[in-house]
Short mmCIF file of C-alpha atoms in Angstrom, two decimals:
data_model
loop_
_atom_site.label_atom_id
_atom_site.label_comp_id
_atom_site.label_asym_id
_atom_site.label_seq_id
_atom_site.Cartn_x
_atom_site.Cartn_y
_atom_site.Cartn_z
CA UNK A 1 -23.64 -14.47 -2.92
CA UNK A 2 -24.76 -11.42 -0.80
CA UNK A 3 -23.01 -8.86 1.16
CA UNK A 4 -23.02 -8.97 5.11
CA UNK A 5 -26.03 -7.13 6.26
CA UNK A 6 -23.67 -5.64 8.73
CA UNK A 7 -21.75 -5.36 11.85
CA UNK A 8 -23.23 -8.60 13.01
CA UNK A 9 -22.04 -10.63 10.45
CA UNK A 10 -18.50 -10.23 10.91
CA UNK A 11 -17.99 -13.04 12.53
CA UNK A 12 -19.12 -14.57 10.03
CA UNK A 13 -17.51 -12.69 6.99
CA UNK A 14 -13.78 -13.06 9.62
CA UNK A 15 -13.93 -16.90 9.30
CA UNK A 16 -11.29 -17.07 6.66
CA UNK A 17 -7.92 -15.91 8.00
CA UNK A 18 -5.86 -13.55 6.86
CA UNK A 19 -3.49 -10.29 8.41
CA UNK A 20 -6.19 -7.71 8.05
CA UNK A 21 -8.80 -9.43 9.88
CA UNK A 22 -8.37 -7.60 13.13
CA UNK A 23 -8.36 -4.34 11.24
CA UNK A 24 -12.21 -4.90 9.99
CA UNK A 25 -14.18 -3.98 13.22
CA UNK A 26 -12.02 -0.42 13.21
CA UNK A 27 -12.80 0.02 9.03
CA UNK A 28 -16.45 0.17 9.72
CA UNK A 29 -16.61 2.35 12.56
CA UNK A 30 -14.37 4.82 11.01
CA UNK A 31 -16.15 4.36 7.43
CA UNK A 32 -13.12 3.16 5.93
CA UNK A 33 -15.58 -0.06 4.79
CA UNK A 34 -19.12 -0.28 4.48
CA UNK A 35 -20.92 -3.93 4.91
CA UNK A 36 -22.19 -3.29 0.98
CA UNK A 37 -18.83 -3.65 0.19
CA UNK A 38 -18.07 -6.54 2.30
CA UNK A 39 -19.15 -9.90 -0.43
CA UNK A 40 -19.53 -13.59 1.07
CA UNK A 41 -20.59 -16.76 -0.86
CA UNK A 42 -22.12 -18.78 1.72
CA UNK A 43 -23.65 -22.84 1.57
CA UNK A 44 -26.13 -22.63 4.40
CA UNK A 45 -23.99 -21.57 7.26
CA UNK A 46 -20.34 -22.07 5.70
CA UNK A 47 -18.90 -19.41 4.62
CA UNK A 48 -17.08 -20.57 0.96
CA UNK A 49 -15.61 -16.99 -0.17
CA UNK A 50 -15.10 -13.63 0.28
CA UNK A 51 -14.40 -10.07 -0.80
CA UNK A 52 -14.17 -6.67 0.39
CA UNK A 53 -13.32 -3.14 -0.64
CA UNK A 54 -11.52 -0.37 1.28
CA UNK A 55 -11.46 3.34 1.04
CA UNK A 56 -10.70 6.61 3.05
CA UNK A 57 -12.87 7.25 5.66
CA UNK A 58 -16.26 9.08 4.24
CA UNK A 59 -15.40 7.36 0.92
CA UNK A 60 -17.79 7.64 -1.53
CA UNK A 61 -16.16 4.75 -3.69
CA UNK A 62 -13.99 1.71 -2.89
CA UNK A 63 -10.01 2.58 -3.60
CA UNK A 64 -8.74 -0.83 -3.71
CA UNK A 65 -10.00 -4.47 -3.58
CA UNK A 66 -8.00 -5.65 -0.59
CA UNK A 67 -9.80 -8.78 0.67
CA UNK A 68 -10.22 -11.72 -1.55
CA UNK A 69 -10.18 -14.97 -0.03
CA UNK A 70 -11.39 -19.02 -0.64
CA UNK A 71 -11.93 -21.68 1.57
CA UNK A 72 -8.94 -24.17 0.91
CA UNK A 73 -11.07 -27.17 1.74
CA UNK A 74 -12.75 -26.88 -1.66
CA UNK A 75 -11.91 -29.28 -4.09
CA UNK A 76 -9.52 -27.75 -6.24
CA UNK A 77 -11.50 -27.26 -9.39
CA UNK A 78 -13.92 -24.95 -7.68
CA UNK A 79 -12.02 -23.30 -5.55
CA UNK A 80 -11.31 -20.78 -8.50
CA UNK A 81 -14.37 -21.14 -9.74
CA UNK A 82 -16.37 -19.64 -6.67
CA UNK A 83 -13.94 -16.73 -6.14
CA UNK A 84 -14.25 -15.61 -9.76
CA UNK A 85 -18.47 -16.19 -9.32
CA UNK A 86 -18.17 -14.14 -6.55
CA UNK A 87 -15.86 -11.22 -7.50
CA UNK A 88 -17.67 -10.62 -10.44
CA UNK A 89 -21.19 -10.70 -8.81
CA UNK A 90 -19.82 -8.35 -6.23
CA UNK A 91 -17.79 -6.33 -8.47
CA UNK A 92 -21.30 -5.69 -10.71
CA UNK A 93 -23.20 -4.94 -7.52
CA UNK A 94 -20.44 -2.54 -5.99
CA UNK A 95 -18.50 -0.71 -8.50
CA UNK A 96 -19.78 2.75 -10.24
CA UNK A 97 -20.48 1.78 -13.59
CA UNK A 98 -17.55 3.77 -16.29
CA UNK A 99 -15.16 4.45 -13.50
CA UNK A 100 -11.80 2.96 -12.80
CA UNK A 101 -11.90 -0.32 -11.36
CA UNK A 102 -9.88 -0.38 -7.98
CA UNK A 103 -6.68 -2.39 -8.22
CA UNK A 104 -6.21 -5.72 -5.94
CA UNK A 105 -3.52 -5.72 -2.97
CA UNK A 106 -2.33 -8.63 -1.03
CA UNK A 107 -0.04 -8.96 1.61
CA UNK A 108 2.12 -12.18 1.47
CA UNK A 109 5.00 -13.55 3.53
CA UNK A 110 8.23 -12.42 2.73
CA UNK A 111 9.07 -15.81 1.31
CA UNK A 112 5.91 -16.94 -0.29
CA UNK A 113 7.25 -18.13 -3.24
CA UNK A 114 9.31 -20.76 -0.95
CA UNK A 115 6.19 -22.52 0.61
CA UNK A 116 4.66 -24.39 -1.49
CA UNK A 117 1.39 -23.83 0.06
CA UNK A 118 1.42 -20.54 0.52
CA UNK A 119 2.44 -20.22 -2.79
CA UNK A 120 -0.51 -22.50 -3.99
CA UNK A 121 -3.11 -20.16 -2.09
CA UNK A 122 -1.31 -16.82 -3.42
CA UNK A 123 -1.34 -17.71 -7.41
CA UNK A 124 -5.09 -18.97 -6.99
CA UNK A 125 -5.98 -15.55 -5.55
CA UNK A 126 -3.95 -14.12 -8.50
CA UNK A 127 -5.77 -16.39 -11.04
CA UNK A 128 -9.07 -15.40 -9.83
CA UNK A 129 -8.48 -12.02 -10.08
CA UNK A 130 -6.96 -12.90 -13.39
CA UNK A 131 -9.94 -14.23 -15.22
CA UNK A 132 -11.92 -11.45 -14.14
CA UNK A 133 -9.48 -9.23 -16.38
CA UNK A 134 -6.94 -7.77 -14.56
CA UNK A 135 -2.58 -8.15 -14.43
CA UNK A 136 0.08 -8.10 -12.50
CA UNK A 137 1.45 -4.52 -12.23
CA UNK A 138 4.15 -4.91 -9.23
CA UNK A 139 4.77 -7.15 -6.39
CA UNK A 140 6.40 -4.77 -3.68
CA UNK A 141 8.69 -5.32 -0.07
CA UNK A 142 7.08 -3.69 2.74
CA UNK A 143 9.30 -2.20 5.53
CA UNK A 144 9.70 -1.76 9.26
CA UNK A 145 11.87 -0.31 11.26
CA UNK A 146 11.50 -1.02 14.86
CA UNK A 147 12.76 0.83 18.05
CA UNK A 148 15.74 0.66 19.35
CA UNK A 149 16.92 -0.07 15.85
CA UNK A 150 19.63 2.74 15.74
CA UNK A 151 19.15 5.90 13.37
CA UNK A 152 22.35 7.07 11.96
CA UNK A 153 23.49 10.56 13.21
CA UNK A 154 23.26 13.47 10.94
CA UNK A 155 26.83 13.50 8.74
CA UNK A 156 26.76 17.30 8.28
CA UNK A 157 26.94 16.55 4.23
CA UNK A 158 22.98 17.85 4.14
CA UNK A 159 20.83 20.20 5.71
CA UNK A 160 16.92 19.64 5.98
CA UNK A 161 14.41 22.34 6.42
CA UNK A 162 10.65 22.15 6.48
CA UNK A 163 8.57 22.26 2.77
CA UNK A 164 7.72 25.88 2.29
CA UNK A 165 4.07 24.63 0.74
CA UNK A 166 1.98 22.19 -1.71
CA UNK A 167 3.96 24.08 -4.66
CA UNK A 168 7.19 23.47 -3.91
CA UNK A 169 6.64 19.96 -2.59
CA UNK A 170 4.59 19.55 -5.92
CA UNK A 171 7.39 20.56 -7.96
CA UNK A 172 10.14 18.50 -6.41
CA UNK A 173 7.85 15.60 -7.12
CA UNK A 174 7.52 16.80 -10.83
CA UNK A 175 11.04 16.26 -11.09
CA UNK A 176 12.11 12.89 -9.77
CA UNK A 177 8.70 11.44 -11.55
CA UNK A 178 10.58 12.20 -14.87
CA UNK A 179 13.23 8.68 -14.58
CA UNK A 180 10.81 7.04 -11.80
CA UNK A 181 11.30 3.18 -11.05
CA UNK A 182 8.30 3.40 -9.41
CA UNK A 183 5.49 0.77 -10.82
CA UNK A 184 2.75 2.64 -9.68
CA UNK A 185 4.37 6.36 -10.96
CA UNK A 186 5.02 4.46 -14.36
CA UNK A 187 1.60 3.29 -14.79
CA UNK A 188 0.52 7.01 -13.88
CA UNK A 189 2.36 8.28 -16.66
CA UNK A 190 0.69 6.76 -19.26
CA UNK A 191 -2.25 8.71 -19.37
CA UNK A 192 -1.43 12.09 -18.01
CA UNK A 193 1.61 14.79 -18.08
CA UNK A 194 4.35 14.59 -15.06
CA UNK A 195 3.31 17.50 -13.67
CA UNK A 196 -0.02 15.98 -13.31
CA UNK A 197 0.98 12.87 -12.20
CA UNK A 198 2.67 14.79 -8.94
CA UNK A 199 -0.73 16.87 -8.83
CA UNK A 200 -2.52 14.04 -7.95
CA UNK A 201 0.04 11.82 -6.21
CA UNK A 202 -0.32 15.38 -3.93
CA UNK A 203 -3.61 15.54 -3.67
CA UNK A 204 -5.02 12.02 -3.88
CA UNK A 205 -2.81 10.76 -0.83
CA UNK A 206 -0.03 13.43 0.74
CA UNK A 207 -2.55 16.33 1.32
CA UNK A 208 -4.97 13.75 2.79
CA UNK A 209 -2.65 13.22 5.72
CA UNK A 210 -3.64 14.43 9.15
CA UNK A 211 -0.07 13.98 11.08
CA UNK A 212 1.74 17.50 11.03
CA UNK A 213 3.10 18.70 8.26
CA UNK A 214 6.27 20.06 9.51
CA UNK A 215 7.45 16.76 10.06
CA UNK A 216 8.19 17.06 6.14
CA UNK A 217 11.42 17.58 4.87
CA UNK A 218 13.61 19.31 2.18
CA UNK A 219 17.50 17.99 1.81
CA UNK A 220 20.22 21.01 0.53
CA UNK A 221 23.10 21.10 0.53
CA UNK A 222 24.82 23.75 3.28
CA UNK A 223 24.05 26.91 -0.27
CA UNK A 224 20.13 26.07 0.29
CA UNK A 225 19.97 23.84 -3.50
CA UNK A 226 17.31 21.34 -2.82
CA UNK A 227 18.63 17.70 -3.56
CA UNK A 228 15.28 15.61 -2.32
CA UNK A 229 13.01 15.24 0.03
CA UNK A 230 10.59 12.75 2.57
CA UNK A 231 7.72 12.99 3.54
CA UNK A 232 7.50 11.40 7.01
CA UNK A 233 3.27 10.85 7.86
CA UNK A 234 0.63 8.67 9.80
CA UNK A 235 -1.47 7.09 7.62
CA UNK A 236 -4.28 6.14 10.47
CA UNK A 237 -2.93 2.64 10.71
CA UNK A 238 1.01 3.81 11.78
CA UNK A 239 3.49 5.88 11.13
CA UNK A 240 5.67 5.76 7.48
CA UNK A 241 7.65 6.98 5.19
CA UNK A 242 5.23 8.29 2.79
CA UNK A 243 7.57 9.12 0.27
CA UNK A 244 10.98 9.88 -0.23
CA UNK A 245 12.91 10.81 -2.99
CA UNK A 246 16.70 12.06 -4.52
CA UNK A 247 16.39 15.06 -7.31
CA UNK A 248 17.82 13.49 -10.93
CA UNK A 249 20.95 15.83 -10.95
CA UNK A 250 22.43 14.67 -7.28
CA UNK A 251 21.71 10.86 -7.38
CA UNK A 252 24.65 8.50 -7.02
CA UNK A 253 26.23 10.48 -4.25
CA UNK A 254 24.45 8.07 -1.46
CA UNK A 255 22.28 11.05 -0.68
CA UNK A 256 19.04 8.99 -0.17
CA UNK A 257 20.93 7.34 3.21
CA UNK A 258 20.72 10.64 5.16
CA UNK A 259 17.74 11.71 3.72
CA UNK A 260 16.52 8.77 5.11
CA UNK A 261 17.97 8.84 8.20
CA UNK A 262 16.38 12.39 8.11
CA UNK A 263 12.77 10.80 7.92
CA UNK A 264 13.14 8.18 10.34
CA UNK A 265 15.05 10.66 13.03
CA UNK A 266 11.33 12.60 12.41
CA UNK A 267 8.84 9.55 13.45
CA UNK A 268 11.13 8.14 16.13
CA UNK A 269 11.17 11.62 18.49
CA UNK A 270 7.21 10.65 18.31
CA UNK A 271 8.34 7.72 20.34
CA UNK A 272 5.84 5.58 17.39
CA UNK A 273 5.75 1.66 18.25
CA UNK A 274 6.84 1.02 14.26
CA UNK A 275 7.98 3.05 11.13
CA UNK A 276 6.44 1.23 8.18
CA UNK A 277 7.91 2.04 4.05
CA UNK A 278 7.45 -0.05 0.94
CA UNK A 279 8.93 0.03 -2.33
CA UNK A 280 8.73 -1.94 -5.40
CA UNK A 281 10.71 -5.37 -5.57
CA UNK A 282 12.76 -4.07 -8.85
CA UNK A 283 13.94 -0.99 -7.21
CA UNK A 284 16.83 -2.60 -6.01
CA UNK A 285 19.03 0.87 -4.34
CA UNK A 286 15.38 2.02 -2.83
CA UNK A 287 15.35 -1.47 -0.96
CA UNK A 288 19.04 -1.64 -0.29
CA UNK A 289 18.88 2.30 1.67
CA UNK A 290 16.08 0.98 3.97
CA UNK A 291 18.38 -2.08 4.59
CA UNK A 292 21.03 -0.32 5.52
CA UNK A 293 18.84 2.53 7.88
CA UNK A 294 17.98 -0.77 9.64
CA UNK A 295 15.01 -1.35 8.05
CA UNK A 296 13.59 -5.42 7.95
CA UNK A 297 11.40 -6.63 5.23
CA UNK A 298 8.59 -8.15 7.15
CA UNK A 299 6.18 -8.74 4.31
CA UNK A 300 5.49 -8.54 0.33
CA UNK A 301 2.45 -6.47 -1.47
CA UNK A 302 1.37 -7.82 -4.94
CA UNK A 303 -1.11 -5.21 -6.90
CA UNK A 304 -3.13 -5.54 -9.53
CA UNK A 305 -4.82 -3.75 -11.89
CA UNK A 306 -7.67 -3.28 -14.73
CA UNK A 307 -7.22 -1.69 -17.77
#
């Protein structure tokens, strides 16, 4: 159980499939991954497991544990066995000691739960990742809306204007973070103050953007009273809707559908091959507005976490 020694070996460390494999060569050139934190288990010259980190490019710490994978010709019993051997030699080797232990994402078929063996591969990952210590904390739909999907014309109800600066944007968030069904948000909220929370949702991931930041946008109604906001980006793999939102006091007027509109209107004068969203399987009107902006649910997320 060893990492790769580098670039060499990624043929080696690629020989168990899965969606992000064509995405590795890129990671290490741009420094989003680092061959330390790329883990294999090998038997002579079969490759039995794997894991491997991810972070922003110039990391100096892995974000989130995003490759984790078995070879399903192992006899059942070990199959768990070597993945949990192996995450927690790698996880020993690769994590600061005292910090926060990156959670674990997985992208999944929109109807894993139907295939039975999909299903069977998906709960062993989640096992082995289990008896290391960590939990469920969401299972989320990711999004895609495709060209020449239509974009609803403006209705006239809203007007959008760029986001004056970090403050305001940082207090809007502030305020829709207060009744949040947001997994991730929640789980933020247990350990600091709102306002904090929206600090470092800011900081940690909207600031770090490098697509222009007057594609951001406020919603008012025609006096100028902000009523939400999106945050239309390119996250270095495509373009998305980083975040969107409806303030507390004007939800239930169906104010999120133009806002998204809004958002999507933004990316698709880039003439962008894809617009790519997610939200959080329980928040059921989030996932109906992208369905009805024409949005198709084209995979799941599950993430999990140590306390």
């Amino acid at each position: 159980m060893r990492p790769i020694t580098g670039r060499e070996e990624l043929d080696l460390f690629r020989r168990l499939p899965y969606t992000l494999n064509e995405e590795l060569a890129d990671d290490l050139t741009a420094g989003r991954r680092r061959p330390e934190w790329m883990w294999v288990a090998v038997r002579g010259d079969r490759l039995l497991a794997r894991a491997a980190w991810w972070s922003r490019p110039g990391g100096d710490a892995p974000l989130i544990l995003d490759v984790l994978d078995i070879d399903d010709s192992i006899p059942a019993p070990d199959r768990v066995d070597t993945g949990v051997r192996l995450l927690r030699t790698a996880m020993a080797a690769t994590l600061p000691n005292g910090s926060r232990l990156p959670e674990y994402s997985r992208f999944l078929p929109p109807d894993w739960r139907e295939n039975a063996a999909t299903r069977n591969v998906v709960e062993e990952r989640m096992t082995v990742v289990e008896r290391t210590g960590a939990r469920l904390l969401v299972e989320r739909l990711r999004l895609e809306w495709r060209p020449g999907s239509p974009v609803p014309e403006p209705r006239g109800r809203l007007a959008f204007r760029p986001v004056h600066d970090a403050g305001e944007l940082v207090a809007l968030m502030t305020s829709v973070l207060d009744r949040t069904l947001d997994a991730h948000s929640r789980e933020q909220l247990t350990g600091m103050s709102v306002h904090e929370a929206a600090v470092n949702h800011y900081e940690e991931e909207l600031a770090r953007y490098t697509s222009p930041r007057d594609w951001w946008r406020v919603a008012t109604l025609p006096g100028g009273e902000p009523v939400g906001f999106v945050v239309p980006a390119h996250n270095g793999y495509n373009p998305i809707i980083a975040y969107i939102a409806v303030l507390p006091a004007h939800r239930g007027n169906g104010y999120i559908d133009d806002i998204l509109a809004e958002g999507t209107r933004v990316l698709a004068e880039q003439d962008v091959p894809r617009i790519r969203a997610s939200t959080d399987l329980g928040n059921t009107p989030m996932a109906h507005a992208f369905h009805r902006a024409g949005y198709v649910n084209f995979e799941r997320e599950i993430n999990m976490t140590w306390n």
